[in-house]
């Protein structure tokens, strides 16, 4: 049984539909993975996620390592058992978090030292120990430790970080081999910032290694969307297209469709759940914020075209009221809506790829989605 | 079709089982009504409440009047439609909130003036307008405006408040008649603080009026539990036992069973949901707080004997982790558990009354429930 199988390729773009097979089931791609940072996708129950059709979510080793700790997760029978999630889990190595959350850190050749954001205690993540920990908690797809740098044009810093990430990648592969027989898959990460020849070198190097999938990291870190897409497009030209390609940290509808058209198969982002807690909702004609006064007496659903639990049962007026009165249910209903919206978008993308009409679908979606923005 | 029918009486206590029929369905009593202050029972979905078997919830006119406002609720098609709740709703008149929340208020003969806790604006609640407003939002059971005083031994203040509440009761009945044909039921409220002859006078007076049910108010306002039960027991001796009796603002398991044994049919309280947001959980052997360090590696459910969604699917270890990391899911899982626990308790009370073994059931429950407290 192959881990990844491409079932259809779009003729007008690089988009493809495929199947990912983990020890816990089959996942149709392109796919979005909701982020369950601390062993829960914020404000939702696993049943709500099942109902939306999600077959894979993401967990963050960085947070789980600090709370509740690897031992507790192991004793619980693994992360799946702990959080009662039956399908697949991809775990992030913690690289991104060490670099984005821990202000005090030291990059060493053998790994990265950092202080806990919770109690200031000192810790060391190495390419080896993050693989072992991901294995111990029962991850279906593990990520290598990488050095994720902020948006910069410094070629020396970019090159050093990308090269270290490649050396760590080799160490990660050895660490996985040491574990022996395991259903756990391992993805490499292409870094290289915004400098094309470094991206090319990183993409080719990672493609030459024994990974089950290839992630593009270090994008969507503060740069313009145009720049993101330029570098993504360029990078995709040098990665092994027989493996699943994963864009780390992208979650807006248009960005997803544009990346799918470049051949990306997997996505994750906190965005759909995070914006839910500040009152925002995706709709087929653009993003809205429920705080807006005009929704006080708007007795239509968040999105008339949406079939989610929230849109089938509640009005904008009600959700605005919940948000304004700080009721937890507002975060629940908005999270359910926004996650459903993205699940539905990916489902439509897959169907349109399979039916050979992805190009038209994307064009139409973007036109309509940008309506609201154009009006303002 | 009678509004209230007593189906069984316990032989050893004053407990009785019955049926309440509103325009929206039949409710078995004794019953607990979860509090949905601002058009949502905090941290739960209506489907979760349906699953627990709840057929009636409570809404607070005070909060709903301020946010989103009566007009918005009316335009939405009523409170039920607004919040997507299919079963019955009892609405509180706002009396309790005016006296407990609004620091600035003025009691007049025609009603009570108060300032909004939200924006300081000035408002007037009268016996008439709270009835009209409850009718406009589609309440199934409305409550009269009452003057709810804090715990005091001042006979003059107590008497004045109780007498004004009685005059307001007469005005409420006239206001309901003016509305004309309506499925809305109306309950009177017995005040009288902690002074027996005032309680007796109030209970007899309210019993003589044309109400569909009788509530006992002004208890559980800071006094000892022994005092609560003494006054409740005394008051119950003077109310019309053919009507449903409602203890306003009581929600702890032992208090509920003790009150049921005195003949109380209906309860409401924020307690089960409020304690959920501070990490507490009812269990068959007493209340626990999930923050306790000993639960870090406790992979058993909140209560081994509980059949709720949370207990069927999650461990104390997981819920402790969620609480510690401030995840919304902790409030969801604890609210679902605590509300189920109370629903289940009332269900067991009803069955035991019907089977003539309520006395033994209550004794056994209390013995076990107090186990934890006795240990500490």
Coordinates of C-alpha atoms in Angstrom, one line a residue, chain A residues 38-40 42-48 67-68 71-72 75-76 82-84 277 296-297 299 309 313-314 317-318 321-322 324-325 327-329 331-332, chain B residues 38-40 42-48 67-68 71-72 75-76 82-84 277 296-297 299 309 313-314 317-318 321-322 324-325 327-329 331-332:
Chain A
X38 CA -2.8 21.7 22.7
X39 CA -4.6 18.5 22.0
X40 CA -7.9 20.2 21.0
X42 CA -10.0 25.3 19.8
X43 CA -13.7 25.6 20.6
X44 CA -14.8 22.4 18.9
X45 CA -15.5 18.9 19.8
X46 CA -14.1 16.0 17.8
X47 CA -17.6 15.0 16.8
X48 CA -18.1 18.4 15.2
X67 CA 1.8 20.7 28.6
X68 CA 0.7 18.0 29.5
X71 CA 5.0 11.1 29.6
X72 CA 1.4 12.0 30.4
X75 CA 0.6 7.0 29.7
X76 CA -2.7 8.0 28.2
X82 CA -5.8 11.4 25.1
X83 CA -7.9 13.7 23.0
X84 CA -10.3 11.1 21.7
X277 CA -12.6 34.0 18.4
X296 CA -27.9 43.3 14.7
X297 CA -31.2 42.6 12.8
X299 CA -31.8 37.2 10.4
X309 CA -24.4 23.4 11.6
X313 CA -29.5 26.7 12.7
X314 CA -28.5 30.3 13.5
X317 CA -28.2 38.5 14.5
X318 CA -27.9 35.7 17.1
X321 CA -25.4 39.0 20.1
X322 CA -23.4 36.0 21.4
X324 CA -21.1 41.0 21.9
X325 CA -22.1 39.4 25.2
X327 CA -20.7 34.0 25.2
X328 CA -18.6 30.9 24.6
X329 CA -21.1 29.7 22.0
X331 CA -16.6 31.0 19.4
X332 CA -18.1 27.5 19.0
Chain B
X38 CA -28.4 35.7 27.5
X39 CA -30.2 33.4 25.1
X40 CA -27.6 30.6 25.5
X42 CA -23.3 28.9 28.7
X43 CA -20.8 26.8 26.8
X44 CA -23.3 24.3 25.4
X45 CA -25.3 23.8 22.2
X46 CA -29.0 23.2 22.2
X47 CA -28.3 19.7 20.8
X48 CA -26.2 18.9 23.8
X67 CA -29.0 42.8 25.0
X68 CA -30.1 42.2 22.2
X71 CA -37.4 44.4 19.5
X72 CA -34.7 42.3 18.1
X75 CA -38.3 40.5 15.0
X76 CA -36.4 37.2 15.2
X82 CA -33.6 33.5 18.1
X83 CA -31.6 30.9 20.0
X84 CA -33.0 27.8 18.2
X277 CA -16.0 27.4 34.1
X296 CA -2.7 14.9 36.0
X297 CA -2.3 11.2 35.4
X299 CA -7.1 8.4 33.2
X309 CA -20.8 12.6 26.6
X313 CA -15.2 10.0 26.0
X314 CA -12.7 11.8 28.2
X317 CA -6.3 13.9 33.0
X318 CA -7.4 15.4 29.6
X321 CA -5.0 19.6 30.8
X322 CA -7.7 21.6 29.0
X324 CA -4.9 24.4 32.8
X325 CA -4.2 25.5 29.2
X327 CA -9.0 25.7 26.4
X328 CA -12.7 26.5 25.7
X329 CA -13.3 22.7 25.4
X331 CA -15.8 24.6 29.8
X332 CA -17.8 22.7 27.2

